[in-house]
């Protein structure tokens, strides 16, 4: 388990990449502050979610520099925890429109002992109460 790291949710990265009028400055500021104190991570799901806004992988790599955002593999323990959290969500009447990747992201942070930077903390707080959430 790696501690003190921060998993960066795709919504924060997309805020910056798209220069979102409501969130870009806050998300960029949060990334800058955290980068000074902790390693920042993304996983393949986050990479995939952000990739839809880019035509070429080179553009994506430039937007997500490995010198700032370390690539982390998804452990099978996180997959198991994500599945269980998603099942609990569905049993509580959760909408089918909600996808499993958010649960995987929360589970990944939980398994690694990382904090999670996201501007949508509600579901993470409910299903991954041990994860320290940071909101921009």
mmCIF file of N, CA and C in Angstrom, residues 61-121:
data_model
loop_
_atom_site.group_PDB
_atom_site.id
_atom_site.type_symbol
_atom_site.label_atom_id
_atom_site.label_comp_id
_atom_site.label_asym_id
_atom_site.label_seq_id
_atom_site.Cartn_x
_atom_site.Cartn_y
_atom_site.Cartn_z
ATOM 1 N N UNK A 61 -1.052 12.811 -23.939
ATOM 2 C CA UNK A 61 0.163 12.698 -23.134
ATOM 3 C C UNK A 61 0.701 14.072 -22.736
ATOM 4 N N UNK A 62 0.569 15.031 -23.624
ATOM 5 C CA UNK A 62 0.998 16.394 -23.305
ATOM 6 C C UNK A 62 0.103 17.003 -22.221
ATOM 7 N N UNK A 63 -1.185 16.709 -22.270
ATOM 8 C CA UNK A 63 -2.131 17.226 -21.275
ATOM 9 C C UNK A 63 -2.003 16.522 -19.925
ATOM 10 N N UNK A 64 -1.528 15.279 -19.945
ATOM 11 C CA UNK A 64 -1.379 14.490 -18.718
ATOM 12 C C UNK A 64 0.084 14.071 -18.561
ATOM 13 N N UNK A 65 0.978 15.008 -18.336
ATOM 14 C CA UNK A 65 2.400 14.657 -18.305
ATOM 15 C C UNK A 65 2.732 13.671 -17.184
ATOM 16 N N UNK A 66 3.466 12.627 -17.542
ATOM 17 C CA UNK A 66 3.846 11.610 -16.565
ATOM 18 C C UNK A 66 4.740 12.183 -15.470
ATOM 19 N N UNK A 67 5.376 13.314 -15.739
ATOM 20 C CA UNK A 67 6.191 13.959 -14.709
ATOM 21 C C UNK A 67 5.322 14.546 -13.600
ATOM 22 N N UNK A 68 4.060 14.821 -13.899
ATOM 23 C CA UNK A 68 3.122 15.351 -12.904
ATOM 24 C C UNK A 68 2.173 14.272 -12.399
ATOM 25 N N UNK A 69 1.672 13.455 -13.323
ATOM 26 C CA UNK A 69 0.653 12.444 -13.003
ATOM 27 C C UNK A 69 1.215 11.049 -13.266
ATOM 28 N N UNK A 70 1.588 10.373 -12.191
ATOM 29 C CA UNK A 70 2.141 9.041 -12.322
ATOM 30 C C UNK A 70 1.058 8.053 -12.732
ATOM 31 N N UNK A 71 1.417 7.099 -13.571
ATOM 32 C CA UNK A 71 0.482 6.066 -14.007
ATOM 33 C C UNK A 71 0.485 4.928 -12.991
ATOM 34 N N UNK A 72 -0.698 4.563 -12.535
ATOM 35 C CA UNK A 72 -0.829 3.486 -11.552
ATOM 36 C C UNK A 72 -1.648 2.348 -12.158
ATOM 37 N N UNK A 73 -1.212 1.145 -11.928
ATOM 38 C CA UNK A 73 -1.960 -0.026 -12.377
ATOM 39 C C UNK A 73 -3.142 -0.253 -11.442
ATOM 40 N N UNK A 74 -4.167 -0.901 -11.962
ATOM 41 C CA UNK A 74 -5.351 -1.193 -11.159
ATOM 42 C C UNK A 74 -5.199 -2.569 -10.509
ATOM 43 N N UNK A 75 -5.124 -2.618 -9.197
ATOM 44 C CA UNK A 75 -4.995 -3.919 -8.525
ATOM 45 C C UNK A 75 -6.320 -4.682 -8.519
ATOM 46 N N UNK A 76 -6.225 -5.996 -8.538
ATOM 47 C CA UNK A 76 -7.433 -6.826 -8.544
ATOM 48 C C UNK A 76 -8.246 -6.629 -7.267
ATOM 49 N N UNK A 77 -7.593 -6.282 -6.171
ATOM 50 C CA UNK A 77 -8.325 -6.013 -4.931
ATOM 51 C C UNK A 77 -9.260 -4.817 -5.107
ATOM 52 N N UNK A 78 -8.818 -3.839 -5.887
ATOM 53 C CA UNK A 78 -9.679 -2.682 -6.159
ATOM 54 C C UNK A 78 -10.865 -3.096 -7.023
ATOM 55 N N UNK A 79 -10.636 -4.005 -7.965
ATOM 56 C CA UNK A 79 -11.734 -4.492 -8.809
ATOM 57 C C UNK A 79 -12.787 -5.191 -7.953
ATOM 58 N N UNK A 80 -12.353 -5.992 -7.013
ATOM 59 C CA UNK A 80 -13.283 -6.702 -6.137
ATOM 60 C C UNK A 80 -14.084 -5.714 -5.292
ATOM 61 N N UNK A 81 -13.385 -4.759 -4.679
ATOM 62 C CA UNK A 81 -14.053 -3.759 -3.850
ATOM 63 C C UNK A 81 -15.012 -2.909 -4.680
ATOM 64 N N UNK A 82 -14.610 -2.548 -5.896
ATOM 65 C CA UNK A 82 -15.478 -1.764 -6.786
ATOM 66 C C UNK A 82 -16.760 -2.522 -7.093
ATOM 67 N N UNK A 83 -16.631 -3.804 -7.384
ATOM 68 C CA UNK A 83 -17.810 -4.622 -7.667
ATOM 69 C C UNK A 83 -18.757 -4.688 -6.488
ATOM 70 N N UNK A 84 -18.219 -4.846 -5.289
ATOM 71 C CA UNK A 84 -19.060 -4.914 -4.090
ATOM 72 C C UNK A 84 -19.747 -3.574 -3.818
ATOM 73 N N UNK A 85 -19.021 -2.480 -3.999
ATOM 74 C CA UNK A 85 -19.622 -1.158 -3.787
ATOM 75 C C UNK A 85 -20.706 -0.885 -4.826
ATOM 76 N N UNK A 86 -20.453 -1.276 -6.071
ATOM 77 C CA UNK A 86 -21.441 -1.084 -7.127
ATOM 78 C C UNK A 86 -22.691 -1.919 -6.845
ATOM 79 N N UNK A 87 -22.515 -3.136 -6.370
ATOM 80 C CA UNK A 87 -23.647 -3.988 -6.016
ATOM 81 C C UNK A 87 -24.476 -3.343 -4.898
ATOM 82 N N UNK A 88 -23.801 -2.810 -3.886
ATOM 83 C CA UNK A 88 -24.514 -2.124 -2.802
ATOM 84 C C UNK A 88 -25.285 -0.924 -3.341
ATOM 85 N N UNK A 89 -24.681 -0.194 -4.247
ATOM 86 C CA UNK A 89 -25.327 0.956 -4.879
ATOM 87 C C UNK A 89 -26.588 0.523 -5.623
ATOM 88 N N UNK A 90 -26.498 -0.519 -6.403
ATOM 89 C CA UNK A 90 -27.647 -1.002 -7.171
ATOM 90 C C UNK A 90 -28.745 -1.510 -6.235
ATOM 91 N N UNK A 91 -28.361 -2.184 -5.167
ATOM 92 C CA UNK A 91 -29.353 -2.693 -4.213
ATOM 93 C C UNK A 91 -30.062 -1.564 -3.471
ATOM 94 N N UNK A 92 -29.420 -0.423 -3.378
ATOM 95 C CA UNK A 92 -30.049 0.745 -2.756
ATOM 96 C C UNK A 92 -30.889 1.525 -3.766
ATOM 97 N N UNK A 93 -31.028 0.994 -4.967
ATOM 98 C CA UNK A 93 -31.854 1.637 -5.972
ATOM 99 C C UNK A 93 -31.094 2.560 -6.901
ATOM 100 N N UNK A 94 -29.776 2.440 -6.931
ATOM 101 C CA UNK A 94 -28.967 3.287 -7.803
ATOM 102 C C UNK A 94 -29.318 3.097 -9.266
ATOM 103 N N UNK A 95 -29.240 4.173 -10.016
ATOM 104 C CA UNK A 95 -29.613 4.163 -11.432
ATOM 105 C C UNK A 95 -28.631 3.354 -12.261
ATOM 106 N N UNK A 96 -29.162 2.690 -13.268
ATOM 107 C CA UNK A 96 -28.306 1.927 -14.168
ATOM 108 C C UNK A 96 -27.399 2.843 -14.975
ATOM 109 N N UNK A 97 -27.773 4.110 -15.088
ATOM 110 C CA UNK A 97 -26.953 5.037 -15.860
ATOM 111 C C UNK A 97 -25.611 5.309 -15.183
ATOM 112 N N UNK A 98 -25.518 5.045 -13.899
ATOM 113 C CA UNK A 98 -24.248 5.214 -13.213
ATOM 114 C C UNK A 98 -23.346 4.048 -13.586
ATOM 115 N N UNK A 99 -22.132 4.384 -13.956
ATOM 116 C CA UNK A 99 -21.238 3.340 -14.440
ATOM 117 C C UNK A 99 -20.251 2.892 -13.385
ATOM 118 N N UNK A 100 -19.734 1.718 -13.611
ATOM 119 C CA UNK A 100 -18.790 1.100 -12.698
ATOM 120 C C UNK A 100 -17.468 1.854 -12.559
ATOM 121 N N UNK A 101 -16.960 2.598 -13.552
ATOM 122 C CA UNK A 101 -15.650 3.251 -13.384
ATOM 123 C C UNK A 101 -15.532 4.137 -12.152
ATOM 124 N N UNK A 102 -16.560 4.870 -11.793
ATOM 125 C CA UNK A 102 -16.471 5.706 -10.589
ATOM 126 C C UNK A 102 -16.229 4.861 -9.348
ATOM 127 N N UNK A 103 -16.858 3.716 -9.299
ATOM 128 C CA UNK A 103 -16.650 2.826 -8.159
ATOM 129 C C UNK A 103 -15.231 2.260 -8.163
ATOM 130 N N UNK A 104 -14.727 1.979 -9.346
ATOM 131 C CA UNK A 104 -13.363 1.479 -9.465
ATOM 132 C C UNK A 104 -12.361 2.537 -9.012
ATOM 133 N N UNK A 105 -12.598 3.783 -9.370
ATOM 134 C CA UNK A 105 -11.707 4.871 -8.966
ATOM 135 C C UNK A 105 -11.708 5.009 -7.442
ATOM 136 N N UNK A 106 -12.879 5.002 -6.833
ATOM 137 C CA UNK A 106 -12.958 5.079 -5.375
ATOM 138 C C UNK A 106 -12.301 3.895 -4.699
ATOM 139 N N UNK A 107 -12.522 2.709 -5.242
ATOM 140 C CA UNK A 107 -11.924 1.499 -4.666
ATOM 141 C C UNK A 107 -10.411 1.531 -4.802
ATOM 142 N N UNK A 108 -9.921 2.027 -5.930
ATOM 143 C CA UNK A 108 -8.473 2.119 -6.131
ATOM 144 C C UNK A 108 -7.847 3.013 -5.064
ATOM 145 N N UNK A 109 -8.435 4.169 -4.817
ATOM 146 C CA UNK A 109 -7.923 5.054 -3.772
ATOM 147 C C UNK A 109 -7.979 4.370 -2.405
ATOM 148 N N UNK A 110 -9.068 3.667 -2.141
ATOM 149 C CA UNK A 110 -9.216 2.992 -0.844
ATOM 150 C C UNK A 110 -8.163 1.904 -0.647
ATOM 151 N N UNK A 111 -7.957 1.082 -1.649
ATOM 152 C CA UNK A 111 -7.004 -0.026 -1.542
ATOM 153 C C UNK A 111 -5.576 0.490 -1.378
ATOM 154 N N UNK A 112 -5.238 1.559 -2.097
ATOM 155 C CA UNK A 112 -3.873 2.097 -2.031
ATOM 156 C C UNK A 112 -3.640 2.993 -0.817
ATOM 157 N N UNK A 113 -4.722 3.405 -0.143
ATOM 158 C CA UNK A 113 -4.566 4.327 0.974
ATOM 159 C C UNK A 113 -4.299 5.749 0.515
ATOM 160 N N UNK A 114 -4.735 6.078 -0.696
ATOM 161 C CA UNK A 114 -4.537 7.417 -1.256
ATOM 162 C C UNK A 114 -5.733 8.306 -0.946
ATOM 163 N N UNK A 115 -5.495 9.596 -0.983
ATOM 164 C CA UNK A 115 -6.577 10.565 -0.968
ATOM 165 C C UNK A 115 -7.130 10.651 -2.393
ATOM 166 N N UNK A 116 -8.299 11.233 -2.554
ATOM 167 C CA UNK A 116 -8.925 11.344 -3.875
ATOM 168 C C UNK A 116 -9.323 12.786 -4.120
ATOM 169 N N UNK A 117 -8.790 13.352 -5.206
ATOM 170 C CA UNK A 117 -9.161 14.699 -5.622
ATOM 171 C C UNK A 117 -10.279 14.588 -6.634
ATOM 172 N N UNK A 118 -11.470 15.064 -6.261
ATOM 173 C CA UNK A 118 -12.638 14.990 -7.134
ATOM 174 C C UNK A 118 -13.585 16.128 -6.794
ATOM 175 N N UNK A 119 -14.287 16.613 -7.807
ATOM 176 C CA UNK A 119 -15.297 17.631 -7.505
ATOM 177 C C UNK A 119 -16.683 17.009 -7.407
ATOM 178 N N UNK A 120 -16.745 15.697 -7.352
ATOM 179 C CA UNK A 120 -18.017 14.986 -7.194
ATOM 180 C C UNK A 120 -17.866 13.954 -6.074
ATOM 181 N N UNK A 121 -17.709 14.409 -4.836
ATOM 182 C CA UNK A 121 -17.378 13.487 -3.748
ATOM 183 C C UNK A 121 -18.535 12.683 -3.153
#
